Amino acid sequence: MCEGKKQAIPFLVLLSTVLAAVVLPQRLILSREPPTSGTLPPMSHQELSLPPTATAWYLPDYPAIEAMRENVVHTFRLCETEFQGPGGPVRGLVPAQEYGIIFVRDTSTMIPTLQYFYGDDYLRTPIEEFLRRQYGADTQSADGDIPGDGAISAVIAPDGHIDKATAVSDEETHLIHAAHQYYRIAGGIDWLQKELEGETIMSRLNRALEWLYTRRFDSTHQLIKRGHTTDWGDVRFEPSVSATDLDADTDHWTYSSYDQALTYRALLELAEMNQMLEDRVRASDLQRRAERLRCSTNEKLWNPQGGFYLVHKHLTPLAHDFPEEEMIGISNALAANVGLSDLHRSQRVFSNLESARLAAGSRKPGLSLYPPYPEGFFAHVQMSPGEYQNGGQWDWWGGMQITAEFESGHSALALAHLRMVAQDWALHPGQVFEWQMPSTAEGWGSDNYASAAATVAKAVVRGLFGVTVERDQASVQPRLRKHDGQIRALQPASGLYVSYDYKYHRDFIVLDYGSSHPRALEVSLLLPLGKETEKVSIDGAPISHRMETILQDSYCVFRAPSGVHRAVVSFKSR
């Protein structure tokens, strides 16, 4: 067994502090109360039976969250790009308008949201272009580096150049994740077997993983290594001409919690895709590697006293004159979200991330690191304490953190955090900053950062409204509790849609929905606090259901047929 001891924490005390800090909306849009107890509201049958013209959400109690959609769409449009690649047009989004090139990290984190706003070419062509430009044994980067066979570039550019950030070890895992998402959304098995420059996509993905294990896996400690950055950043602390490139002879190596989380996820995703192609031997090997990595990470990088994963441990001997082991990095939320940690570790992680946010004076989640590295430690000019990757606040990571909280049994905290981001965005309409100073919220970097817009929108669509639309399945997990809401989710790549109207009454919840997916919907409805399910019906006919509890969240779970229907979850009388 590689699990740690379960420890209880005073999480509800901390949560109450967060909830109290969020100002309630001052205007009420509509009355949720039906005329009499037991009277069901009218159903928008015609609207739910048609594909929506665009993905949108409505949340009368929280107009600031509703208004975020306009910022998201505006930012996406500014960051659209198109150029000619060897296989045809490449269409995608750059991280920000000023960047001009597509990054693999950002592509990976944007796809879950882009699928609801863009067609197939914006999802597929960047992935295929990264794979077409995969390094061979002698391929040189633009700066002259030769990373080795199977490596993946950090970027693809209109002029055709590629460049790998050799200080990090996450470019291969991000591309595997991007490919896995597209495989599930629209690609399927046929896409994995598609040939690019004479080699299948599946073969190229396997080769990318083997580069990582050949060049960056330390067999002694059973962990992935990288340069001495922060947990997720690409800026090394050593002085050099290029802050993102490693000098393997002189620079320091570390084991980052961030890389272990991404590699763990990539191993499981790669195993799933190989299994679907009936390569069971490779799939089993990948699953075994994932389990070994999970055990090694929890054994060597979990800080049981602090209740979080360390930023990293040093492979190369290096002594600091400050307590690096007290720093908590945002990759802790990623570790919780991908399943690297168990629920009890995750509970401590989210509590400690919230404590760090409060200590730093940040008015929203997404704090990259706290406490930061001291002044002068990083040679890079923009890495002073509280800046950029050294303790800056990022909505890119804040959105990821909120989604992780929603999916890990902390929905009340997640909603409070989402409202914080929405209220901050309302202060600067039309701007989504790359990062902000935690104490002042002053915006830095780009003010149209598509990666942040994407992860925050994911926190709304998948986190709060709980919508997932994939090629082989669709599900809704409304986490609205006592708040009425509507969502219209269209997937342009497939033409599939899932829409629903959620209406709360003290005696029941009405879920009117429409779905064009060929399979039944998996529904997991988060119950309001203090409520218990008595029965569930669809179109007036009772159906079976079960209850599932994840830490503080209790769900009523049932299957619902595709098409347009009304589900009613009735509560026990108290």
XYZ file of C-alpha atoms in Angstrom:
574
model
C 0.000 0.000 0.000
C 1.216 3.508 -0.801
C -1.517 5.535 0.859
C -0.833 7.910 3.698
C -2.667 8.229 7.009
C -6.073 9.922 6.815
C -6.240 13.179 8.741
C -9.249 15.337 9.541
C -9.030 19.111 9.138
C -11.196 22.049 10.206
C -12.221 22.713 6.596
C -15.713 24.053 7.273
C -14.291 26.840 9.430
C -12.083 27.956 6.570
C -14.924 27.636 4.062
C -17.221 29.838 6.131
C -14.579 32.577 6.022
C -14.463 32.375 2.235
C -18.240 32.429 1.815
C -18.559 35.432 4.105
C -16.058 37.335 1.967
C -18.190 37.053 -1.185
C -20.758 39.839 -1.528
C -24.263 38.677 -2.418
C -25.761 40.032 -5.665
C -27.925 43.100 -5.132
C -30.574 42.438 -7.787
C -32.970 39.527 -8.155
C -33.775 38.643 -11.745
C -36.655 36.238 -11.306
C -38.712 34.537 -8.651
C -37.881 30.882 -8.171
C -40.957 30.133 -6.082
C -43.885 28.441 -7.864
C -47.350 29.722 -6.888
C -48.140 26.780 -4.632
C -46.198 23.892 -3.213
C -46.063 21.030 -5.709
C -46.870 23.165 -8.772
C -44.357 22.534 -11.536
C -43.120 25.457 -13.661
C -43.751 25.536 -17.428
C -41.267 23.743 -19.701
C -39.421 25.311 -22.678
C -39.939 22.197 -24.793
C -39.434 23.791 -28.205
C -36.220 25.574 -27.235
C -34.744 22.453 -25.649
C -35.589 20.365 -28.710
C -33.414 22.475 -31.042
C -29.610 22.770 -31.190
C -28.558 26.105 -29.683
C -26.991 28.649 -32.002
C -24.044 28.982 -29.616
C -22.887 27.815 -26.203
C -24.171 30.093 -23.441
C -25.186 30.022 -19.793
C -27.635 31.946 -17.631
C -27.438 32.383 -13.874
C -29.863 35.016 -12.536
C -28.556 34.951 -8.965
C -24.992 35.632 -10.134
C -25.035 38.024 -13.103
C -21.260 38.479 -12.936
C -20.756 34.771 -13.735
C -23.305 35.049 -16.534
C -21.429 38.066 -17.942
C -18.138 36.152 -18.108
C -19.207 34.535 -21.375
C -18.855 37.819 -23.263
C -15.279 38.226 -22.007
C -14.462 34.635 -22.939
C -15.759 34.912 -26.510
C -14.122 38.321 -27.023
C -10.760 36.994 -25.846
C -10.985 33.880 -27.999
C -11.680 35.937 -31.121
C -8.645 38.129 -30.519
C -6.437 35.040 -30.283
C -7.574 33.109 -33.347
C -4.801 32.278 -35.787
C -4.403 30.454 -39.083
C -1.347 29.546 -41.132
C -0.313 27.034 -43.735
C 1.397 23.874 -42.494
C 2.845 20.955 -44.472
C -0.440 19.072 -44.143
C -2.727 22.004 -44.907
C -4.195 24.938 -42.977
C -3.547 25.019 -39.228
C -6.234 26.793 -37.210
C -6.040 27.350 -33.494
C -5.637 29.880 -30.728
C -2.447 31.532 -29.561
C -2.204 32.055 -25.779
C -2.560 35.803 -26.265
C -2.778 38.132 -29.243
C 0.830 39.289 -28.807
C 2.289 35.779 -28.890
C 1.798 34.994 -32.576
C 2.568 31.257 -32.203
C 0.679 28.267 -30.830
C 1.929 26.702 -27.586
C 1.361 23.049 -26.724
C 0.753 23.806 -23.027
C -1.983 26.277 -23.796
C -3.552 24.145 -26.519
C -3.890 21.291 -24.033
C -5.617 23.439 -21.428
C -7.894 25.238 -23.921
C -9.378 22.271 -25.814
C -11.951 21.303 -23.112
C -13.592 24.713 -23.618
C -12.822 25.320 -27.299
C -14.900 22.242 -28.175
C -18.030 24.248 -27.267
C -17.106 27.290 -29.358
C -15.132 26.042 -32.384
C -15.332 23.406 -35.073
C -13.169 20.381 -35.688
C -10.268 22.190 -37.365
C -9.567 24.371 -34.306
C -9.287 21.271 -32.137
C -7.549 18.826 -34.456
C -5.134 20.726 -36.698
C -2.846 22.129 -33.952
C -2.449 18.633 -32.461
C -1.617 17.125 -35.825
C 0.840 19.917 -36.584
C 2.711 19.348 -33.308
C 2.928 15.661 -34.212
C 4.076 16.368 -37.778
C 6.875 18.499 -36.369
C 7.871 15.892 -33.783
C 11.639 15.663 -33.339
C 13.631 12.937 -35.017
C 17.029 11.784 -33.810
C 18.859 14.678 -35.501
C 16.190 17.392 -35.587
C 17.422 20.777 -34.378
C 15.437 23.386 -32.513
C 15.580 26.989 -33.668
C 18.268 27.619 -31.031
C 20.402 24.674 -32.160
C 19.425 22.161 -29.460
C 18.919 18.530 -30.495
C 16.418 17.148 -27.943
C 16.277 13.644 -29.429
C 13.847 11.313 -31.137
C 10.224 11.602 -30.061
C 10.459 14.975 -28.311
C 7.688 17.534 -28.785
C 8.242 21.218 -29.470
C 6.897 23.847 -27.104
C 5.544 25.791 -30.086
C 4.462 25.648 -33.699
C 4.925 28.809 -35.744
C 3.811 30.119 -39.142
C 7.436 30.229 -40.334
C 7.841 26.527 -39.545
C 10.349 26.803 -36.713
C 10.165 24.613 -33.614
C 11.753 25.149 -30.220
C 11.738 22.989 -27.116
C 11.917 24.474 -23.624
C 14.453 21.983 -22.295
C 14.155 23.189 -18.690
C 10.731 21.542 -18.413
C 9.320 18.043 -18.861
C 5.665 18.684 -19.670
C 5.462 19.277 -23.416
C 5.040 15.609 -24.306
C 2.451 15.039 -21.583
C 0.470 18.108 -22.617
C 0.338 16.914 -26.218
C -0.789 13.443 -25.131
C -3.535 15.084 -23.071
C -4.609 17.278 -25.994
C -4.737 14.243 -28.285
C -6.702 12.215 -25.742
C -9.277 14.972 -25.418
C -9.762 15.192 -29.182
C -9.928 11.389 -29.405
C -12.804 11.440 -26.905
C -14.541 14.491 -28.339
C -14.593 13.614 -32.015
C -11.603 11.624 -33.268
C -12.223 8.086 -32.120
C -10.176 5.045 -33.115
C -9.978 5.998 -36.788
C -8.182 9.220 -35.941
C -5.593 7.396 -33.807
C -4.805 5.251 -36.852
C -4.434 8.226 -39.187
C -0.955 8.552 -40.674
C 1.043 11.772 -40.501
C 4.175 11.724 -42.642
C 4.027 7.925 -42.787
C 3.500 7.270 -39.048
C 0.225 6.844 -37.191
C -0.894 9.305 -34.563
C -0.909 6.509 -31.980
C 2.693 5.597 -32.783
C 3.785 9.226 -32.499
C 2.085 9.626 -29.122
C 3.771 6.479 -27.825
C 7.106 7.779 -29.101
C 6.587 11.074 -27.266
C 6.033 9.223 -23.994
C 9.119 7.092 -24.527
C 11.216 10.239 -25.055
C 10.072 11.401 -21.633
C 10.912 8.087 -19.985
C 14.247 7.780 -21.777
C 15.439 11.352 -21.139
C 13.636 12.489 -17.974
C 12.735 9.454 -15.855
C 15.012 8.761 -12.893
C 14.862 5.012 -12.275
C 16.365 5.279 -8.782
C 13.609 7.491 -7.387
C 10.954 6.473 -9.950
C 10.145 10.119 -10.703
C 10.267 12.531 -13.655
C 12.970 15.205 -13.451
C 13.269 18.765 -14.776
C 15.377 21.869 -14.228
C 15.118 24.020 -11.107
C 12.048 26.092 -11.933
C 8.994 26.593 -9.741
C 6.708 23.561 -9.758
C 5.087 24.367 -13.139
C 7.070 27.303 -14.508
C 9.516 27.258 -17.400
C 11.987 29.811 -15.979
C 15.123 28.359 -14.355
C 16.750 30.150 -11.468
C 20.274 30.045 -12.926
C 21.523 32.992 -15.025
C 21.710 32.227 -18.751
C 20.998 33.549 -22.216
C 17.754 31.534 -22.369
C 15.849 31.124 -19.103
C 13.807 28.219 -20.478
C 16.692 26.060 -21.732
C 18.735 23.737 -19.549
C 22.498 23.378 -19.447
C 22.640 19.710 -18.506
C 26.282 19.971 -17.419
C 25.930 22.825 -14.939
C 22.265 23.332 -14.057
C 20.324 21.658 -11.273
C 17.757 18.881 -11.604
C 14.592 18.562 -9.515
C 11.537 16.312 -9.184
C 8.470 18.543 -9.583
C 5.029 17.575 -8.274
C 3.586 19.185 -11.392
C 5.406 16.831 -13.760
C 4.395 13.772 -11.774
C 0.725 14.800 -11.992
C 0.842 15.446 -15.734
C 2.792 12.265 -16.438
C 0.400 10.194 -14.319
C -2.539 11.543 -16.317
C -0.755 11.031 -19.648
C 0.115 7.420 -18.803
C -3.520 6.582 -18.073
C -4.752 8.406 -21.171
C -2.194 6.690 -23.377
C -3.132 3.337 -21.836
C -6.791 3.941 -22.690
C -6.030 4.795 -26.316
C -3.703 1.813 -26.777
C -6.314 -0.448 -25.198
C -8.892 0.740 -27.720
C -6.486 -0.269 -30.486
C -6.144 -3.681 -28.780
C -2.506 -3.190 -27.800
C -3.208 -4.714 -24.398
C 0.430 -5.410 -23.535
C 1.412 -1.764 -23.933
C -1.739 -0.596 -22.161
C -1.006 -2.809 -19.143
C 2.583 -1.588 -19.007
C 1.435 2.044 -19.060
C -1.054 1.393 -16.256
C 1.681 -0.213 -14.154
C 3.952 2.772 -14.752
C 1.162 5.116 -13.684
C 0.623 3.254 -10.419
C 4.353 3.188 -9.657
C 4.582 6.913 -10.328
C 1.592 7.629 -8.090
C 3.118 5.637 -5.253
C 6.548 7.254 -5.665
C 5.028 10.735 -5.715
C 2.967 10.184 -2.577
C 5.922 8.591 -0.826
C 8.580 11.158 -1.743
C 6.835 14.448 -2.530
C 3.892 14.499 -0.119
C 4.529 16.659 2.949
C 2.436 15.043 5.719
C 3.179 17.799 8.225
C 2.270 20.604 5.851
C -0.592 18.790 4.142
C 0.458 19.420 0.543
C 2.817 18.233 -2.183
C 6.247 19.831 -2.195
C 7.105 22.199 -5.026
C 9.909 19.756 -5.794
C 12.806 17.831 -4.364
C 16.373 18.224 -5.540
C 18.111 15.536 -7.536
C 21.268 17.636 -7.875
C 22.575 18.594 -4.402
C 21.585 22.172 -3.617
C 21.187 23.878 -0.238
C 18.894 26.889 0.150
C 19.073 29.443 2.959
C 15.268 29.664 3.073
C 12.594 27.018 3.877
C 11.632 25.833 0.397
C 9.680 22.949 1.926
C 7.131 25.439 3.302
C 6.137 26.645 -0.175
C 2.849 25.402 -1.628
C 2.453 25.436 -5.408
C -0.672 25.547 -7.545
C 0.160 22.136 -9.016
C -1.326 20.702 -5.816
C -4.762 21.395 -7.310
C -3.728 19.571 -10.471
C -2.563 16.571 -8.425
C -5.993 16.437 -6.797
C -7.842 16.800 -10.088
C -5.999 14.023 -11.972
C -6.313 11.497 -9.139
C -2.688 11.478 -8.057
C -3.840 12.202 -4.508
C -6.687 10.551 -2.620
C -9.703 12.478 -1.322
C -8.246 12.992 2.140
C -4.998 14.420 0.794
C -7.055 16.559 -1.577
C -9.057 17.932 1.335
C -5.863 19.114 3.009
C -4.534 20.459 -0.291
C -7.539 22.707 -0.950
C -7.581 23.916 2.639
C -3.906 24.861 2.454
C -4.249 26.514 -0.955
C -7.007 28.658 0.520
C -4.864 29.505 3.552
C -2.062 30.543 1.194
C -4.438 32.763 -0.793
C -5.573 34.536 2.345
C -2.007 34.941 3.613
C -0.907 36.447 0.291
C -3.836 38.874 0.260
C -5.111 37.600 -3.090
C -8.774 38.265 -3.753
C -9.267 35.171 -5.901
C -7.801 31.675 -6.434
C -4.947 30.766 -8.778
C -2.020 31.838 -6.603
C 0.946 30.224 -8.316
C 3.193 29.853 -5.267
C 3.283 30.889 -1.613
C 5.466 31.934 0.017
C 7.468 32.933 -3.060
C 11.195 32.512 -3.573
C 13.125 35.451 -2.063
C 14.303 38.481 -3.984
C 17.324 37.762 -6.152
C 17.009 33.982 -6.183
C 15.870 33.902 -9.812
C 18.159 35.604 -12.295
C 15.162 36.427 -14.511
C 14.134 40.057 -14.078
C 10.390 39.335 -13.734
C 10.676 36.723 -10.985
C 10.672 38.930 -7.900
C 8.455 37.741 -5.025
C 4.782 37.868 -6.011
C 5.537 38.282 -9.705
C 4.945 36.092 -12.744
C 5.662 32.408 -11.934
C 7.084 33.275 -8.495
C 3.847 33.896 -6.616
C 1.825 35.759 -9.225
C -1.922 35.154 -9.404
C -3.058 33.423 -12.618
C -6.653 32.917 -13.768
C -5.212 30.211 -16.046
C -4.519 28.180 -12.910
C -7.440 29.633 -10.970
C -9.890 28.141 -13.462
C -8.178 24.775 -13.171
C -8.282 25.001 -9.371
C -12.011 25.798 -9.354
C -12.821 22.859 -11.640
C -10.757 20.597 -9.391
C -12.677 21.839 -6.339
C -16.037 21.225 -8.024
C -15.031 17.690 -8.966
C -13.360 16.790 -5.667
C -16.198 17.363 -3.217
C -15.695 21.087 -2.504
C -18.481 22.665 -4.561
C -19.297 25.415 -2.062
C -15.683 26.575 -2.039
C -15.539 26.286 -5.833
C -18.609 28.480 -6.306
C -17.224 31.051 -3.878
C -13.960 31.091 -5.845
C -15.754 31.339 -9.195
C -17.671 34.351 -7.919
C -14.395 35.957 -6.857
C -13.027 35.633 -10.382
C -16.288 36.899 -11.889
C -16.317 39.934 -9.617
C -12.710 40.710 -10.522
C -13.415 40.409 -14.259
C -16.338 42.813 -13.843
C -13.827 45.479 -12.768
C -12.034 45.356 -16.141
C -14.544 44.360 -18.864
C -12.986 43.099 -22.073
C -9.713 42.245 -20.349
C -8.534 38.826 -19.194
C -5.076 39.340 -17.746
C -2.250 36.847 -18.125
C -1.356 37.270 -14.465
C -1.900 39.730 -11.641
C -0.118 40.906 -8.529
C -1.834 39.009 -5.693
C -1.936 41.916 -3.252
C -3.134 44.630 -5.661
C -4.766 42.656 -8.533
C -2.809 44.844 -10.963
C -2.819 43.172 -14.371
C 0.425 42.146 -16.071
C 1.428 40.413 -19.262
C -1.265 40.211 -21.901
C -4.747 41.553 -21.233
C -6.342 39.043 -23.632
C -5.060 35.732 -22.296
C -7.074 33.009 -24.013
C -5.678 30.245 -21.813
C -7.175 31.917 -18.742
C -10.480 32.558 -20.497
C -10.615 28.864 -21.416
C -9.936 27.374 -17.989
C -12.332 29.781 -16.268
C -15.043 28.972 -18.826
C -14.367 25.281 -18.194
C -14.984 25.948 -14.493
C -18.420 27.264 -15.482
C -19.428 24.718 -18.148
C -17.923 21.550 -16.678
C -17.525 22.633 -13.066
C -20.663 24.561 -12.110
C -23.099 23.281 -14.762
C -21.366 19.895 -14.995
C -21.761 19.396 -18.747
C -19.571 16.860 -20.554
C -20.166 15.950 -24.200
C -17.969 13.273 -25.746
C -18.211 11.041 -28.789
C -19.331 7.998 -26.783
C -21.062 9.547 -23.782
C -22.678 12.654 -22.350
C -23.320 13.637 -18.761
C -24.656 16.499 -16.681
C -23.722 17.170 -13.069
C -25.593 20.320 -12.052
C -23.889 21.851 -9.026
C -26.310 24.762 -8.727
C -28.012 23.654 -5.489
C -30.574 26.418 -4.730
C -29.726 28.626 -7.716
C -31.801 28.536 -10.893
C -29.758 28.295 -14.064
C -29.726 27.428 -17.742
C -27.047 26.171 -20.079
C -26.992 25.636 -23.812
C -23.906 23.609 -24.770
C -23.244 23.040 -28.470
C -20.299 20.990 -29.754
C -19.712 22.295 -33.302
C -17.267 19.512 -34.227
C -20.013 16.882 -33.938
C -23.206 18.935 -33.993
C -24.210 17.355 -30.675
C -25.786 19.468 -27.971
C -26.892 19.217 -24.354
C -29.111 21.913 -22.855
C -30.973 22.151 -19.592
C -33.084 24.425 -17.403
C -32.594 23.911 -13.666
C -35.268 25.195 -11.293
C -35.167 24.908 -7.519
C -38.186 24.646 -5.219
C -38.084 23.876 -1.513
C -39.806 20.520 -2.193
C -38.098 19.479 -5.425
C -35.718 20.304 -8.261
C -36.900 20.356 -11.868
C -34.361 19.524 -14.563
C -35.777 20.140 -18.027
C -33.253 18.995 -20.610
C -32.665 18.390 -24.280
C -29.919 16.195 -25.707
C -29.122 15.105 -29.251
C -26.549 12.577 -28.080
C -27.406 9.039 -29.253
C -26.829 7.631 -25.781
C -28.632 8.202 -22.497
C -27.446 10.981 -20.220
C -25.642 10.195 -16.997
C -27.073 12.639 -14.444
C -25.484 13.431 -11.074
C -27.411 16.210 -9.371
C -25.761 17.919 -6.410
C -28.281 18.149 -3.585
C -28.758 21.384 -1.660
C -27.384 21.179 1.860
C -29.853 19.596 4.256
C -31.950 17.958 1.523
C -32.507 14.220 1.000
C -33.949 12.541 -2.083
C -37.323 10.844 -1.733
C -37.929 9.917 -5.383
C -36.925 10.726 -8.961
C -39.245 10.801 -11.958
C -38.843 11.425 -15.682
C -41.912 12.723 -17.514
C -43.949 11.741 -14.470
C -42.799 8.114 -14.319
C -40.699 7.044 -11.307
C -37.176 5.789 -12.022
C -34.439 4.249 -9.913
C -31.627 6.343 -8.505
C -28.720 6.036 -6.128
C -26.798 8.383 -3.858
C -23.080 9.152 -4.060
C -21.122 11.299 -1.613
C -17.744 12.929 -2.242
C -16.553 14.613 0.950
C -18.964 17.556 1.451
C -21.046 16.938 -1.684
C -23.972 14.488 -2.008
C -25.287 13.605 -5.464
C -28.501 12.007 -6.686
C -27.426 9.812 -9.613
C -29.638 8.407 -12.368
C -29.761 7.689 -16.111
C -31.972 9.802 -18.333
C -32.994 9.045 -21.935
C -31.783 11.230 -24.772
C -34.228 13.682 -26.301
C -36.341 16.296 -24.521
C -37.594 15.338 -21.072
C -38.399 16.606 -17.588
C -36.668 15.049 -14.582
C -37.963 15.878 -11.106
C -35.994 15.120 -7.955
C -38.350 15.288 -4.977
C -37.088 15.842 -1.444
C -38.115 14.089 1.740
C -40.350 16.211 3.938
C -38.699 17.416 7.116
